Coordinates of C-alpha atoms and ligand atoms in Angstrom, one line a residue:
M1 CA -1.1 -23.5 -94.0
D2 CA -3.2 -20.5 -94.8
I3 CA -1.3 -17.2 -95.2
F4 CA -3.8 -15.6 -92.8
K5 CA -2.8 -17.9 -90.1
V6 CA 0.8 -16.9 -90.5
L7 CA -0.3 -13.3 -90.5
T8 CA -2.2 -13.5 -87.3
R9 CA -0.7 -16.3 -85.4
G10 CA 0.6 -15.2 -82.0
A11 CA 0.0 -11.6 -82.9
S12 CA 0.2 -9.0 -80.2
V13 CA -3.5 -8.7 -80.3
K14 CA -5.2 -12.0 -80.5
K15 CA -7.8 -11.8 -83.2
E16 CA -8.8 -15.3 -83.8
T17 CA -12.6 -14.9 -84.1
G18 CA -13.9 -14.7 -87.5
L19 CA -10.6 -14.7 -89.2
K20 CA -11.2 -17.7 -91.3
A21 CA -14.5 -16.1 -92.4
K22 CA -12.6 -13.0 -93.2
A23 CA -9.9 -14.7 -95.0
A24 CA -9.8 -12.9 -98.3
D25 CA -9.0 -14.9 -101.5
Y26 CA -5.5 -13.9 -102.4
S27 CA -5.7 -16.2 -105.4
V28 CA -7.3 -13.3 -107.2
I29 CA -3.9 -11.8 -107.4
N30 CA -1.8 -15.0 -107.1
E31 CA -3.8 -17.7 -108.8
K32 CA -0.8 -18.9 -110.9
N33 CA 1.3 -19.0 -107.8
A34 CA -0.9 -21.2 -105.7
N35 CA 1.5 -24.1 -105.6
H36 CA 4.5 -21.9 -104.9
K37 CA 2.5 -20.2 -102.1
K38 CA 2.0 -23.6 -100.4
D39 CA 5.7 -24.4 -100.6
N40 CA 6.6 -21.0 -99.3
N41 CA 4.4 -21.4 -96.3
E42 CA 5.8 -24.8 -95.6
G43 CA 9.2 -23.3 -95.6
Q44 CA 8.0 -20.8 -93.1
I45 CA 6.9 -23.4 -90.7
T46 CA 10.2 -25.2 -90.9
K47 CA 12.0 -22.0 -90.2
E48 CA 9.6 -21.2 -87.4
L49 CA 10.5 -24.4 -85.6
D50 CA 14.1 -23.6 -86.2
F51 CA 13.6 -20.3 -84.4
F52 CA 14.3 -21.9 -81.1
R53 CA 18.0 -22.2 -81.5
N54 CA 18.4 -24.6 -78.5
K55 CA 16.5 -27.2 -80.6
R56 CA 18.7 -26.4 -83.5
I57 CA 21.9 -26.7 -81.5
I58 CA 20.8 -30.0 -80.0
S59 CA 19.9 -31.4 -83.4
E60 CA 23.2 -30.2 -84.8
V61 CA 24.9 -32.0 -81.9
E62 CA 22.9 -35.1 -82.7
N63 CA 24.0 -34.9 -86.3
G64 CA 27.6 -34.9 -85.2
K65 CA 28.4 -31.2 -85.9
E66 CA 29.3 -30.6 -82.3
E67 CA 32.8 -31.8 -82.9
K68 CA 33.4 -28.8 -85.1
T69 CA 32.1 -26.4 -82.5
R70 CA 34.2 -28.0 -79.9
E71 CA 37.3 -27.9 -82.0
N72 CA 36.7 -24.2 -82.6
D73 CA 36.3 -23.6 -78.9
L74 CA 39.6 -25.2 -78.2
N75 CA 41.3 -23.4 -81.0
E76 CA 40.2 -20.1 -79.5
G77 CA 41.8 -21.0 -76.3
D78 CA 38.6 -21.6 -74.5
D79 CA 38.8 -23.8 -71.4
S80 CA 35.7 -25.7 -72.5
G81 CA 35.7 -29.3 -73.5
S82 CA 33.3 -30.6 -71.0
E83 CA 33.6 -34.3 -71.0
D84 CA 30.0 -35.2 -71.2
G85 CA 29.2 -34.8 -74.9
D86 CA 29.1 -31.0 -75.2
I87 CA 25.4 -31.0 -75.7
I88 CA 24.2 -27.5 -75.0
K89 CA 21.6 -28.0 -72.3
P90 CA 18.7 -25.7 -71.6
V91 CA 20.5 -24.8 -68.5
I92 CA 23.8 -22.9 -69.0
T93 CA 26.1 -23.6 -66.1
N94 CA 29.6 -22.6 -67.2
A95 CA 31.7 -20.4 -69.6
A96 CA 32.2 -23.3 -72.1
E97 CA 28.5 -23.8 -72.5
A98 CA 27.9 -20.1 -72.7
S99 CA 30.6 -19.7 -75.4
A100 CA 29.2 -22.5 -77.5
L101 CA 25.7 -21.0 -77.2
R102 CA 27.0 -17.6 -78.2
K103 CA 28.8 -19.0 -81.2
S104 CA 25.6 -20.6 -82.4
Y105 CA 23.8 -17.3 -82.7
K106 CA 26.8 -15.1 -83.4
G107 CA 26.4 -13.3 -80.1
N108 CA 29.1 -10.8 -79.1
V109 CA 28.8 -9.8 -75.4
S110 CA 31.3 -7.5 -73.8
G111 CA 31.7 -5.6 -70.6
S112 CA 32.9 -6.4 -67.1
D113 CA 31.5 -9.4 -65.2
V114 CA 29.2 -10.5 -68.0
P115 CA 26.7 -13.0 -66.6
L116 CA 26.1 -16.4 -68.3
P117 CA 23.2 -16.4 -70.8
I118 CA 20.1 -18.4 -70.1
G119 CA 19.5 -21.6 -72.1
S120 CA 15.8 -21.7 -71.3
F121 CA 13.2 -19.7 -69.3
E122 CA 13.3 -22.5 -66.7
D123 CA 16.9 -21.6 -66.2
L124 CA 15.7 -18.4 -64.7
I125 CA 13.9 -20.2 -61.8
S126 CA 17.1 -21.6 -60.3
R127 CA 19.3 -18.6 -61.0
F128 CA 17.0 -15.7 -60.2
S129 CA 14.0 -17.1 -58.2
F130 CA 11.9 -16.3 -61.2
D131 CA 8.3 -15.7 -60.5
K132 CA 6.2 -18.8 -61.5
R133 CA 3.2 -16.7 -62.5
L134 CA 5.4 -14.7 -64.9
L135 CA 6.8 -17.9 -66.3
N136 CA 3.2 -19.2 -66.7
N137 CA 2.2 -16.0 -68.6
L138 CA 5.1 -16.5 -71.0
V139 CA 4.2 -20.1 -71.7
E140 CA 0.5 -19.2 -72.0
N141 CA 1.4 -16.6 -74.7
G142 CA 3.4 -19.2 -76.6
F143 CA 6.9 -18.2 -75.5
T144 CA 8.5 -21.4 -74.5
E145 CA 12.1 -20.7 -75.2
P146 CA 14.2 -17.5 -75.2
T147 CA 15.5 -16.0 -78.4
P148 CA 19.2 -15.2 -78.5
I149 CA 18.8 -11.5 -77.5
Q150 CA 16.6 -12.7 -74.6
S151 CA 19.1 -15.3 -73.5
E152 CA 21.7 -12.6 -73.2
C153 CA 19.7 -9.6 -72.0
I154 CA 17.5 -11.1 -69.3
P155 CA 20.3 -12.2 -67.0
V156 CA 22.2 -8.9 -67.6
A157 CA 19.1 -6.9 -66.5
L158 CA 18.3 -9.2 -63.6
N159 CA 21.9 -8.5 -62.4
N160 CA 20.8 -4.9 -62.4
R161 CA 23.3 -3.9 -65.1
D162 CA 23.0 -1.2 -67.7
I163 CA 22.6 -2.6 -71.2
L164 CA 23.3 -1.5 -74.8
A165 CA 21.6 -4.2 -77.0
C166 CA 21.5 -4.6 -80.7
G167 CA 19.7 -7.5 -82.3
P168 CA 18.1 -8.1 -85.7
T169 CA 14.6 -6.8 -86.4
G170 CA 11.9 -9.2 -85.2
S171 CA 14.2 -11.1 -82.9
G172 CA 12.3 -10.5 -79.7
K173 CA 13.9 -7.4 -78.2
T174 CA 10.6 -6.3 -76.6
L175 CA 10.4 -9.3 -74.3
A176 CA 14.2 -9.1 -73.7
F177 CA 13.5 -5.9 -71.8
L178 CA 10.0 -6.6 -70.5
I179 CA 10.6 -10.0 -68.9
P180 CA 13.3 -8.7 -66.5
L181 CA 11.4 -5.5 -65.9
V182 CA 8.3 -7.3 -64.7
Q183 CA 10.4 -9.6 -62.5
Q184 CA 12.2 -6.6 -61.0
I185 CA 8.9 -4.9 -60.2
I186 CA 7.7 -8.1 -58.5
D187 CA 11.0 -8.3 -56.5
D188 CA 10.5 -4.7 -55.4
K189 CA 6.9 -5.2 -54.3
H190 CA 7.2 -3.3 -51.0
T191 CA 7.7 0.1 -52.6
S192 CA 4.8 1.7 -54.4
G193 CA 4.9 4.2 -57.3
L194 CA 6.4 4.4 -60.7
K195 CA 9.5 2.2 -61.0
G196 CA 9.7 1.2 -64.7
L197 CA 9.6 3.6 -67.6
I198 CA 9.8 2.6 -71.3
I199 CA 10.2 5.2 -74.0
S200 CA 9.3 4.6 -77.6
P201 CA 9.5 7.0 -80.6
T202 CA 6.0 6.4 -81.9
K203 CA 2.5 6.0 -80.4
E204 CA 1.9 2.8 -82.4
L205 CA 5.0 1.1 -81.0
A206 CA 4.3 2.4 -77.4
S207 CA 0.8 0.9 -77.7
Q208 CA 2.3 -2.4 -78.9
I209 CA 4.7 -2.6 -76.1
F210 CA 1.9 -1.8 -73.6
I211 CA -0.1 -4.8 -74.9
E212 CA 2.9 -7.1 -74.5
C213 CA 3.6 -5.8 -71.0
F214 CA 0.0 -6.1 -70.0
K215 CA -0.1 -9.7 -71.1
L216 CA 3.1 -10.5 -69.3
S217 CA 1.9 -9.0 -66.0
H218 CA -1.6 -10.6 -66.2
K219 CA -2.7 -11.9 -62.8
I220 CA 0.5 -10.8 -61.1
F221 CA -0.2 -9.4 -57.7
L222 CA 2.1 -7.3 -55.5
E223 CA 1.8 -6.5 -51.8
K224 CA -1.7 -6.5 -50.3
K225 CA -3.0 -8.3 -53.4
R226 CA -2.5 -5.2 -55.5
P227 CA -2.3 -6.1 -59.2
L228 CA 0.9 -4.9 -61.0
Q229 CA -0.2 -1.8 -62.9
V230 CA 1.0 -1.0 -66.3
A231 CA -0.2 2.1 -68.3
L232 CA 0.2 3.6 -71.7
L233 CA 0.6 7.3 -71.4
S234 CA -2.2 8.3 -73.8
K235 CA -3.6 11.7 -74.2
S236 CA -6.5 10.9 -71.9
L237 CA -4.3 9.4 -69.2
G238 CA -2.1 12.5 -69.5
A239 CA -5.1 14.8 -68.9
K240 CA -6.3 12.7 -65.9
L241 CA -2.9 12.9 -64.4
K242 CA -2.7 16.7 -64.9
N243 CA -6.2 17.2 -63.4
K244 CA -5.3 14.9 -60.5
V245 CA -8.2 12.6 -61.3
I246 CA -5.7 9.7 -61.1
S247 CA -2.6 9.6 -58.8
D248 CA 0.7 9.0 -60.5
K249 CA 1.5 6.6 -57.6
K250 CA -1.0 4.1 -59.1
Y251 CA 1.3 2.8 -61.8
D252 CA 4.3 0.5 -61.6
I253 CA 5.3 0.7 -65.2
I254 CA 4.5 3.4 -67.8
I255 CA 5.1 3.3 -71.5
S256 CA 5.2 6.6 -73.4
T257 CA 6.5 8.6 -76.3
P258 CA 9.0 11.3 -75.3
L259 CA 6.9 14.4 -76.1
R260 CA 3.8 13.2 -74.2
L261 CA 5.9 12.2 -71.2
I262 CA 7.8 15.5 -71.0
D263 CA 4.5 17.4 -71.3
V264 CA 3.1 15.6 -68.3
V265 CA 6.3 15.7 -66.3
K266 CA 6.7 19.5 -66.9
K267 CA 3.2 20.1 -65.5
E268 CA 4.4 18.2 -62.4
A269 CA 1.7 15.6 -62.9
L270 CA 4.1 12.7 -63.0
D271 CA 7.0 12.1 -60.7
L272 CA 9.9 10.3 -62.3
S273 CA 12.3 10.6 -59.3
R274 CA 11.7 7.0 -58.1
V275 CA 12.0 5.4 -61.5
K276 CA 14.5 2.6 -61.1
H277 CA 14.5 1.1 -64.6
L278 CA 14.6 3.3 -67.7
I279 CA 14.4 1.7 -71.1
F280 CA 14.8 3.3 -74.5
D281 CA 13.4 1.2 -77.3
E282 CA 14.6 2.2 -80.7
A283 CA 17.4 3.9 -78.8
D284 CA 19.2 5.2 -81.9
K285 CA 16.0 7.1 -83.0
L286 CA 15.5 8.5 -79.5
F287 CA 19.1 9.8 -79.4
D288 CA 19.2 11.3 -82.9
K289 CA 18.4 14.9 -83.6
T290 CA 14.6 14.4 -83.5
F291 CA 14.4 13.3 -79.9
V292 CA 17.7 13.8 -78.2
E293 CA 16.6 16.9 -76.2
Q294 CA 13.5 15.2 -74.9
S295 CA 15.5 12.0 -74.1
D296 CA 18.0 14.2 -72.2
D297 CA 15.1 15.8 -70.3
I298 CA 13.8 12.4 -69.3
L299 CA 17.2 11.3 -68.1
S300 CA 17.4 14.4 -65.9
A301 CA 14.0 13.9 -64.5
C302 CA 14.9 10.3 -63.4
K303 CA 16.8 11.2 -60.2
E304 CA 17.1 7.8 -58.5
P305 CA 20.9 7.3 -58.0
A306 CA 20.6 3.5 -58.7
L307 CA 18.7 4.1 -62.0
R308 CA 19.3 1.2 -64.4
K309 CA 19.4 2.2 -68.0
A310 CA 18.8 0.1 -71.1
M311 CA 19.0 0.9 -74.8
F312 CA 17.7 -1.4 -77.5
S313 CA 17.6 -1.3 -81.3
A314 CA 18.3 -3.2 -84.4
T315 CA 20.7 -0.5 -85.4
I316 CA 23.2 1.2 -83.2
P317 CA 25.4 3.6 -85.1
S318 CA 28.7 4.6 -83.5
S319 CA 27.4 8.1 -82.6
V320 CA 24.7 6.5 -80.4
E321 CA 27.2 4.1 -78.9
E322 CA 29.2 7.1 -77.8
I323 CA 26.2 8.7 -76.1
A324 CA 25.3 5.4 -74.5
Q325 CA 28.7 5.0 -73.1
S326 CA 28.6 8.5 -71.7
I327 CA 25.2 8.1 -69.9
M328 CA 25.5 4.5 -68.7
M329 CA 27.3 3.0 -65.8
D330 CA 29.7 0.2 -66.7
P331 CA 27.2 -1.1 -69.3
I332 CA 27.2 -4.6 -70.9
R333 CA 27.1 -4.5 -74.7
V334 CA 25.1 -7.2 -76.4
I335 CA 25.3 -7.6 -80.1
I336 CA 23.5 -10.5 -81.9
G337 CA 24.6 -11.0 -85.5
H338 CA 26.2 -8.2 -87.5
K339 CA 25.6 -4.7 -86.3
E340 CA 25.2 -3.1 -89.8
A341 CA 23.2 -6.0 -91.3
A342 CA 19.5 -6.6 -91.9
N343 CA 17.7 -9.7 -90.7
T344 CA 19.1 -12.7 -92.7
N345 CA 15.6 -14.2 -93.1
I346 CA 14.8 -11.5 -95.6
E347 CA 15.5 -11.9 -99.3
Q348 CA 16.6 -8.5 -100.5
K349 CA 16.3 -7.2 -104.1
L350 CA 16.9 -3.9 -106.0
I351 CA 14.8 -2.9 -109.0
F352 CA 16.1 -0.2 -111.3
C353 CA 13.0 1.7 -112.5
G354 CA 14.7 4.4 -114.6
N355 CA 12.4 7.2 -113.5
E356 CA 9.4 7.9 -111.4
E357 CA 6.9 6.6 -114.0
G358 CA 8.9 3.4 -114.0
K359 CA 8.1 2.7 -110.4
L360 CA 4.4 2.5 -111.0
I361 CA 5.0 0.2 -113.9
A362 CA 7.3 -1.9 -111.7
I363 CA 4.5 -2.3 -109.1
R364 CA 2.1 -3.4 -111.9
Q365 CA 4.7 -5.8 -113.2
L366 CA 5.0 -7.3 -109.7
V367 CA 1.3 -7.8 -109.7
Q368 CA 1.3 -9.4 -113.2
E369 CA 4.2 -11.7 -112.3
G370 CA 2.5 -12.9 -109.1
E371 CA 5.2 -11.4 -106.9
F372 CA 2.7 -9.0 -105.3
K373 CA 1.8 -11.4 -102.5
P374 CA -0.1 -9.9 -99.7
P375 CA 0.3 -8.9 -96.9
I376 CA 2.5 -6.1 -98.3
I377 CA 3.8 -2.9 -96.9
I378 CA 5.0 -0.1 -99.2
F379 CA 7.2 2.7 -97.8
L380 CA 7.4 6.2 -99.3
E381 CA 9.4 9.2 -98.2
S382 CA 6.6 11.8 -97.7
I383 CA 2.9 12.1 -96.8
A384 CA 2.2 13.7 -100.2
R385 CA 3.8 10.8 -102.1
A386 CA 2.1 8.2 -99.9
K387 CA -1.3 9.8 -100.6
A388 CA -0.6 9.9 -104.3
L389 CA 0.4 6.3 -104.5
Y390 CA -2.6 5.3 -102.5
H391 CA -4.9 7.0 -105.2
E392 CA -3.0 5.3 -108.0
L393 CA -3.3 1.8 -106.5
M394 CA -7.0 2.5 -105.6
Y395 CA -7.6 3.0 -109.3
D396 CA -5.9 -0.4 -109.9
R397 CA -8.5 -1.9 -107.5
I398 CA -5.8 -3.1 -105.2
N399 CA -7.1 -3.6 -101.6
V400 CA -5.0 -0.8 -100.1
D401 CA -5.0 1.9 -97.4
V402 CA -2.5 4.5 -96.2
I403 CA -1.1 5.5 -92.8
H404 CA 0.8 8.7 -92.2
A405 CA 1.1 11.4 -89.6
E406 CA -1.9 13.3 -90.9
R407 CA -4.3 10.5 -90.1
T408 CA -5.9 10.5 -86.7
V409 CA -4.9 8.0 -84.0
L410 CA -8.3 6.3 -84.4
Q411 CA -7.9 6.0 -88.2
R412 CA -4.3 4.7 -87.8
D413 CA -5.4 2.1 -85.2
R414 CA -8.3 0.9 -87.3
I415 CA -6.1 0.5 -90.4
I416 CA -3.5 -1.5 -88.4
E417 CA -6.3 -3.7 -87.1
R418 CA -7.6 -4.3 -90.6
F419 CA -4.1 -5.1 -91.8
K420 CA -3.5 -7.5 -88.9
S421 CA -6.8 -9.3 -89.5
G422 CA -6.1 -9.8 -93.2
E423 CA -9.0 -7.6 -94.3
L424 CA -6.5 -5.2 -95.8
W425 CA -3.9 -6.6 -98.1
C426 CA -1.6 -3.7 -98.8
L427 CA -0.5 -0.9 -96.5
I428 CA 1.1 2.2 -97.8
C429 CA 3.0 4.3 -95.2
T430 CA 5.7 6.7 -94.4
D431 CA 8.5 5.9 -92.0
V432 CA 6.0 6.3 -89.1
L433 CA 5.6 2.5 -89.2
A434 CA 9.1 1.7 -90.1
R435 CA 10.2 0.8 -86.6
G436 CA 9.2 -1.8 -84.1
I437 CA 5.7 -2.6 -85.4
D438 CA 5.1 -6.3 -85.3
F439 CA 3.0 -7.5 -88.2
K440 CA 3.7 -11.2 -88.2
G441 CA 3.1 -12.6 -91.7
V442 CA 4.1 -9.7 -93.9
N443 CA 5.3 -11.3 -97.2
L444 CA 6.8 -8.3 -99.0
V445 CA 8.1 -4.9 -98.2
I446 CA 8.5 -2.5 -101.1
N447 CA 10.7 0.6 -100.7
Y448 CA 9.0 2.7 -103.3
D449 CA 11.4 5.4 -102.4
V450 CA 15.0 4.7 -101.4
P451 CA 15.2 5.1 -97.6
E452 CA 17.3 8.0 -96.2
S453 CA 19.9 5.9 -94.4
S454 CA 21.1 2.3 -94.1
Q455 CA 19.4 2.3 -90.6
A456 CA 16.1 3.3 -92.0
Y457 CA 16.4 0.6 -94.6
V458 CA 17.1 -2.1 -92.0
H459 CA 14.1 -1.1 -89.9
R460 CA 11.7 -0.7 -92.9
I461 CA 12.5 -4.1 -94.4
G462 CA 12.4 -5.6 -90.9
R463 CA 8.6 -5.5 -91.0
T464 CA 8.9 -8.8 -92.8
G465 CA 10.9 -11.9 -91.9
R466 CA 10.0 -11.6 -88.2
A467 CA 10.2 -14.3 -85.5
G468 CA 12.1 -16.7 -87.7
R469 CA 9.8 -16.4 -90.7
S470 CA 11.0 -15.6 -94.2
G471 CA 10.2 -12.5 -96.1
K472 CA 11.1 -10.4 -99.2
A473 CA 12.1 -6.8 -99.6
V474 CA 12.3 -4.9 -102.9
T475 CA 13.8 -1.5 -103.3
F476 CA 13.0 0.6 -106.3
Y477 CA 15.6 3.1 -107.5
T478 CA 16.0 5.6 -110.3
K479 CA 18.8 7.5 -111.9
Q480 CA 18.5 10.2 -109.2
D481 CA 19.2 7.6 -106.5
S482 CA 22.7 6.7 -107.7
V483 CA 24.3 7.9 -104.4
A484 CA 21.4 7.1 -102.0
I485 CA 21.3 3.5 -103.1
K486 CA 25.0 2.8 -102.1
P487 CA 24.4 2.3 -98.3
I488 CA 21.6 -0.1 -99.2
I489 CA 23.9 -2.2 -101.3
N490 CA 26.3 -2.3 -98.4
V491 CA 23.6 -3.5 -96.0
M492 CA 22.7 -6.2 -98.5
K493 CA 26.4 -7.3 -98.6
Q494 CA 26.7 -7.4 -94.8
S495 CA 23.5 -9.4 -94.7
G496 CA 25.0 -12.1 -96.9
C497 CA 22.9 -11.3 -100.0
E498 CA 24.3 -12.0 -103.4
V499 CA 25.6 -8.7 -104.9
S500 CA 26.7 -8.6 -108.5
K501 CA 30.2 -7.3 -109.4
W502 CA 28.9 -4.0 -110.9
M503 CA 26.7 -3.4 -107.8
D504 CA 29.7 -4.1 -105.6
K505 CA 31.7 -1.6 -107.6
M506 CA 28.9 0.9 -107.5
A507 CA 28.5 0.6 -103.7
K508 CA 31.9 2.3 -102.9
L509 CA 31.2 5.7 -101.3
T510 CA 33.6 8.6 -101.7
K511 CA 34.1 11.0 -98.8
R512 CA 31.9 13.6 -100.4
E513 CA 29.1 11.1 -101.0
K514 CA 29.3 10.0 -97.4
E515 CA 28.9 13.7 -96.3
S516 CA 26.0 14.2 -98.7
I517 CA 24.2 11.2 -97.3
K518 CA 24.8 12.4 -93.7
N519 CA 23.4 15.8 -94.5
G520 CA 20.4 14.4 -96.3
K521 CA 21.5 15.8 -99.6
A522 CA 21.7 12.5 -101.5
H523 CA 17.9 12.7 -101.8
T524 CA 16.8 15.2 -104.4
E525 CA 13.2 16.2 -104.9
R526 CA 11.2 13.6 -106.7
K527 CA 8.7 14.0 -109.5
Q528 CA 5.0 13.6 -108.7
I529 CA 3.6 10.0 -108.7
T530 CA 1.3 9.5 -111.7
T531 CA 1.3 7.5 -114.9
V532 CA -0.8 10.1 -116.7
P533 CA 1.4 11.8 -119.4
K534 CA 2.2 15.5 -118.8
T535 CA 0.2 16.6 -121.9
D536 CA -2.9 14.8 -120.6
R537 CA -2.4 16.3 -117.1
I538 CA -2.3 19.8 -118.6
K539 CA -5.4 19.0 -120.7
R540 CA -7.2 17.7 -117.5
R541 CA -6.2 20.8 -115.6
R542 CA -7.5 23.1 -118.3
Q543 CA -10.8 21.2 -118.5
Q544 CA -11.1 21.5 -114.7
E545 CA -10.4 25.3 -114.8
M546 CA -13.0 25.7 -117.6
I547 CA -15.6 23.9 -115.5
V548 CA -14.8 26.1 -112.4
A549 CA -14.9 29.2 -114.5
S550 CA -18.2 28.3 -116.1
K551 CA -19.8 27.5 -112.7
R552 CA -18.6 30.9 -111.4
R553 CA -20.1 32.7 -114.4
K554 CA -23.4 30.9 -113.8
N555 CA -23.4 31.9 -110.2
E556 CA -22.6 35.5 -111.1
G557 CA -25.6 35.4 -113.5
L558 CA -23.5 36.2 -116.6
Ligands
ATP1 N1 10.8 -16.3 -77.0 C1 10.0 -16.1 -78.0 N2 9.4 -17.2 -78.6 C2 8.6 -17.1 -79.7 N3 8.3 -15.9 -80.3 C3 8.8 -14.8 -79.7 C4 9.7 -14.9 -78.6 N4 10.1 -13.6 -78.3 C5 9.5 -12.8 -79.1 N5 8.7 -13.5 -80.0 C6 7.9 -13.0 -81.1 O1 8.8 -12.4 -82.1 C7 8.2 -11.3 -82.7 C8 9.1 -10.2 -82.8 O2 9.4 -9.7 -81.5 P1 9.7 -8.1 -81.2 O3 8.6 -7.3 -81.8 O4 10.0 -8.0 -79.8 O5 11.0 -7.9 -82.2 P2 12.1 -6.8 -82.1 O6 13.4 -7.5 -82.0 O7 11.7 -5.8 -81.1 O8 11.9 -6.2 -83.6 P3 12.2 -4.6 -84.1 O9 13.6 -4.4 -84.1 O10 11.5 -4.6 -85.4 O11 11.5 -3.8 -83.1 C9 6.9 -11.0 -81.9 O12 5.8 -11.4 -82.6 C10 7.1 -11.8 -80.6 O13 5.8 -12.1 -80.1

């Protein structure tokens, strides 16, 4: 299987045309790893099939492993033990089946009156009069069975309950909130106006969610044959709403970043008072110091007494849990896997580079050793550093581009498209792309700079190993990262990675170190990115100054 197919298959934006033609020849970089590449991709396919845990459970049962599960169930005082073979069916009808299913994906669901998870999308038809057109849209987009987070969250939302959900990166959280939302809009077809609001921290992610929602609501009609209307609150839509060119009553669901939404709401161009479903994607980001004020304003503007709230993320620190508990009504908490861990499909590695120069050498070494297998994303801590690395890698003739907040929306969109289509092999970026963005076949994530927190690390490396595929993440660190690297080692431990004894010892954080990480003091200023020795840099600068001075003298006629 060609790596490009993996990269683009089932991508949010279908870009099948001309892909094969565009398929660049990765062997330029990876010639000596051709065989390995094949094996690797075959592994991905196997994993991919395994993604649908129902099939896995059934095959486990067929292989006789169900006895163990059953035994565990009984040991835990479960009243399971259904007589008919314990095969977990696509339809979950009782607590015993639910418990076995949850055990299979390490699901921890708590709260009052927790509904049964669904075993299949068909399960929704009998339990919730699920819309056939919506089911059709799911199947047409290749979603035939729910992922664990979807199995749990869809019934919770359809029971109109508040949710706090935490599941691994790339595990399908977007559909976990979109599927019930679209169904609820269909159920509420008699009232018009904005009913569903989804908040995302970045434009890129908002746009991705919009595309998913658009595909899901395709050909769904509400009362009087009116199509279900979804909108991305872009700059131009914001302007149209403010100038009353478009009525805010037109849309059923809006997806927006916090700042843009607040801007339009404050100009009274968008009425949120009838919103019934409010979803915060990447909730921990939306409730940290960057966005908490705006998120609070949004909550205050949604005045509907029966407002249902949902928060989703791959990382939910306890501070955010506290906020969630305070703003939600009797929420159900859904945790899939370990809350502090990264996606277990990702092979994580640390590389000690000594100093800044060592990092560039390490990249070149990865290239030489055939480890630099595109598509690759490289994360850096600042715009200046991202730009500098971009220039360095350009000189190395690596097919690379860079995304950061100083690039225009159009530039950012184009680069993302080129990366998705396989035209671009290596994407350098700041944390602007760390969360939510779904590039399917990313092989390797490089943390050129140690991320500022364990959460940032989980999200960054989560750009690989998505939807059941495998991936690799490499983090460079230097002497100056001796404290900042500790939380990363702890995430590796929680995710089941092998951690050597000395690393384990090193990972222990003192109280003072914890404080310094919390206050952002564990990251000291880094040296400039360049492999040119300091003496040469001074020489070059002097030469440059001499040229400028001579030009000036010429102009002045001296
Ligand atoms: N039921 C499903 N069957 C097959 N693929 C699915 C299913 N649900 C989602 N996916 C695919 O899985 C990928 C990851 O989904 P999504 O972007 O929602 O992950 P996420 O959990 O939100 O990740 P992150 O935490 O990084 O935001 C997407 O490409 C999506 O199309």
